[in-house]
Amino acid sequence: MKTGPAIADILKKEGVEYLFAYPVNHLIEACAAVDIRPIIVRQERIGLHMADAMSRLTKGRKMGVFCMQSGPGSENAYGGVAQAFGESVPLLVIPQGYPRRIAHVPPNFNSTLAMAHVAKHAEPITNGREIVNIMRRAFNMLRNGRGSPVIIELPNDAYAEDAPDPLDYEPVVVTKYGPEAGQVAEAAKVLMAAKRPVIYAGQGVHWAEAYAELKELAELLAIPVCTSLEGKSCFDETHPLALGSGGRAYPKAVRQFLDQSDVILGIGCSFTETNFGISMPKGKTIIHATLDPAHINKDVPAKYGLVGDAKLTLTALIAACKAAGATKRDAGPVAAEIKAVADEWLKEWMPKLTNNEAPLNPYRVLWDLQHTVDMANTIITHDAGSPRDQLSPFWKNTAPHTYIGWGKTTQLGYGLGLAMGAKLACPDKLCINVWGDAAIGFTGMDFETAVRERIPIMSVLLNNFSMAIELHIMKVSTEKYRSTDISGDYAAMARAFGGYGERVTKPEDIIPAIKRGIEQTKKGVPVLLEFITSKEVTISVPK
């Protein structure tokens, strides 16, 4: 057996079903030969975004894998690897490399070196007979600990080298670890004694599938729950104890309850300081429960640290609280307080959410979308900029991982690939990406990938023909040179690619268009709904 087919065989044994790719990488043929379906994209970054969603939605059981050409293909892919690194998502990246004799000779792009600082591990295949050891290391790091990309560079001249035959490879063991019992007991006492505790839940709850445990702890001690943008949908946002999610924009209850808290339990989060996440108030007692010990005290000072899997940690906290005498508390008073704050905030926003003017207000489009789709059977993701800030505070998820949140790095156009990868991972779900006219300019050509690869997503475009959020910082360049103007008939583009495209300009047409789009996806047709909107720049940032 040769090295390339050996890699394909190992991927098959590890449960990989799709290879996201752009030629030339000889691994594409080897994977197709063993019934791993290649998904060929129009640009490398989209393939990585699709692999990213595959890993997220399957919790890494069907690992996202991407391969590409040496040189320009690997250079173009860098942004997608960096995005996954910023979002702590495990995915396997297999760049083709230059022949080993010139791999380190400038100006040849060496993926092992160049991508090492946006990866958990980066290694070239130096010898075909080492392929079992190399791939075992890769999958061990992908499936254990905090998520991050792993780079295995396949030099062009190593592909046809001899590999061990027979190939002695077994799928890697998956391990979990939990916090020390004494530290758990101490943290439990602090939580039980708190007057105004808040739980801040991150995407570690998704990866651990700790949904039931999070709900049980919140209900046991009547603790309000807010989530990071990445953690959004790990807690039912219609639950009486739900505050919503914190991104650059957020519901009023998130800010108010965090600011008025005395104890904050961060579970499955990094507390990373970012412009696109809710800031933590100072002077609070922080219990930081996270998988990666390097995150404790990284950006937010923590009084108590619990290192381990979110499910094991929450299970231990619940047991410790009960052992210390905790019984289920009456959540009525705090739930009533949450409702009062939320109702007041929502009342302030209803004029925009139900706006009946044209051009359409983007908030009205997203409000109607939320009240038309089957929320529990829908997976949605935002894009960078206004779509993120207009969608995330108001979209109330009811089921786990029905929202793909992101934002520690904010590359335009990320949402399209996430929606396509989500549809492949969850074919029975309606998968939606919401983007603006700036984002579609970056990755819009890959709507053709959705058509060609038969991936029936629904793409919701908010088109205001402008870089609206840049208007206030680009006044002179806009007035003199129209530098913030952008345009296009994107519904026509979708139809030209063979998908379903519809442009909507009237408020009364929003819901009928959404319903028509949903029906088209059920027929297997990718949909792009283009809503012509106003230059709305107001976002929810309550004090």
JSON list of N, CA, C and O in Angstrom, two decimals, residues 474-483:
[
{"chain": "A", "resi": 474, "resn": "MET", "atom": "N", "xyz": [-15.82, 56.70, 7.40]},
{"chain": "A", "resi": 474, "resn": "MET", "atom": "CA", "xyz": [-15.34, 56.92, 6.03]},
{"chain": "A", "resi": 474, "resn": "MET", "atom": "C", "xyz": [-16.15, 58.02, 5.35]},
{"chain": "A", "resi": 474, "resn": "MET", "atom": "O", "xyz": [-16.55, 57.89, 4.19]},
{"chain": "A", "resi": 475, "resn": "LYS", "atom": "N", "xyz": [-16.38, 59.11, 6.06]},
{"chain": "A", "resi": 475, "resn": "LYS", "atom": "CA", "xyz": [-17.24, 60.17, 5.54]},
{"chain": "A", "resi": 475, "resn": "LYS", "atom": "C", "xyz": [-16.63, 60.85, 4.31]},
{"chain": "A", "resi": 475, "resn": "LYS", "atom": "O", "xyz": [-17.32, 61.05, 3.30]},
{"chain": "A", "resi": 476, "resn": "VAL", "atom": "N", "xyz": [-15.38, 61.23, 4.37]},
{"chain": "A", "resi": 476, "resn": "VAL", "atom": "CA", "xyz": [-14.75, 61.95, 3.27]},
{"chain": "A", "resi": 476, "resn": "VAL", "atom": "C", "xyz": [-14.62, 61.05, 2.04]},
{"chain": "A", "resi": 476, "resn": "VAL", "atom": "O", "xyz": [-14.96, 61.45, 0.92]},
{"chain": "A", "resi": 477, "resn": "SER", "atom": "N", "xyz": [-14.14, 59.82, 2.24]},
{"chain": "A", "resi": 477, "resn": "SER", "atom": "CA", "xyz": [-13.96, 58.92, 1.09]},
{"chain": "A", "resi": 477, "resn": "SER", "atom": "C", "xyz": [-15.30, 58.55, 0.47]},
{"chain": "A", "resi": 477, "resn": "SER", "atom": "O", "xyz": [-15.38, 58.30, -0.74]},
{"chain": "A", "resi": 478, "resn": "THR", "atom": "N", "xyz": [-16.36, 58.51, 1.29]},
{"chain": "A", "resi": 478, "resn": "THR", "atom": "CA", "xyz": [-17.69, 58.23, 0.74]},
{"chain": "A", "resi": 478, "resn": "THR", "atom": "C", "xyz": [-18.21, 59.41, -0.05]},
{"chain": "A", "resi": 478, "resn": "THR", "atom": "O", "xyz": [-18.70, 59.27, -1.18]},
{"chain": "A", "resi": 479, "resn": "GLU", "atom": "N", "xyz": [-18.10, 60.61, 0.52]},
{"chain": "A", "resi": 479, "resn": "GLU", "atom": "CA", "xyz": [-18.62, 61.80, -0.17]},
{"chain": "A", "resi": 479, "resn": "GLU", "atom": "C", "xyz": [-17.85, 62.09, -1.46]},
{"chain": "A", "resi": 479, "resn": "GLU", "atom": "O", "xyz": [-18.45, 62.43, -2.48]},
{"chain": "A", "resi": 480, "resn": "LYS", "atom": "N", "xyz": [-16.52, 61.93, -1.44]},
{"chain": "A", "resi": 480, "resn": "LYS", "atom": "CA", "xyz": [-15.71, 62.27, -2.62]},
{"chain": "A", "resi": 480, "resn": "LYS", "atom": "C", "xyz": [-15.64, 61.15, -3.64]},
{"chain": "A", "resi": 480, "resn": "LYS", "atom": "O", "xyz": [-15.67, 61.39, -4.85]},
{"chain": "A", "resi": 481, "resn": "TYR", "atom": "N", "xyz": [-15.58, 59.89, -3.16]},
{"chain": "A", "resi": 481, "resn": "TYR", "atom": "CA", "xyz": [-15.29, 58.78, -4.06]},
{"chain": "A", "resi": 481, "resn": "TYR", "atom": "C", "xyz": [-16.29, 57.62, -3.98]},
{"chain": "A", "resi": 481, "resn": "TYR", "atom": "O", "xyz": [-16.11, 56.61, -4.65]},
{"chain": "A", "resi": 482, "resn": "ARG", "atom": "N", "xyz": [-17.33, 57.77, -3.14]},
{"chain": "A", "resi": 482, "resn": "ARG", "atom": "CA", "xyz": [-18.32, 56.70, -2.95]},
{"chain": "A", "resi": 482, "resn": "ARG", "atom": "C", "xyz": [-17.65, 55.38, -2.55]},
{"chain": "A", "resi": 482, "resn": "ARG", "atom": "O", "xyz": [-18.03, 54.29, -3.01]},
{"chain": "A", "resi": 483, "resn": "SER", "atom": "N", "xyz": [-16.68, 55.45, -1.67]},
{"chain": "A", "resi": 483, "resn": "SER", "atom": "CA", "xyz": [-15.86, 54.29, -1.32]},
{"chain": "A", "resi": 483, "resn": "SER", "atom": "C", "xyz": [-16.62, 53.21, -0.56]},
{"chain": "A", "resi": 483, "resn": "SER", "atom": "O", "xyz": [-16.16, 52.07, -0.50]}
]
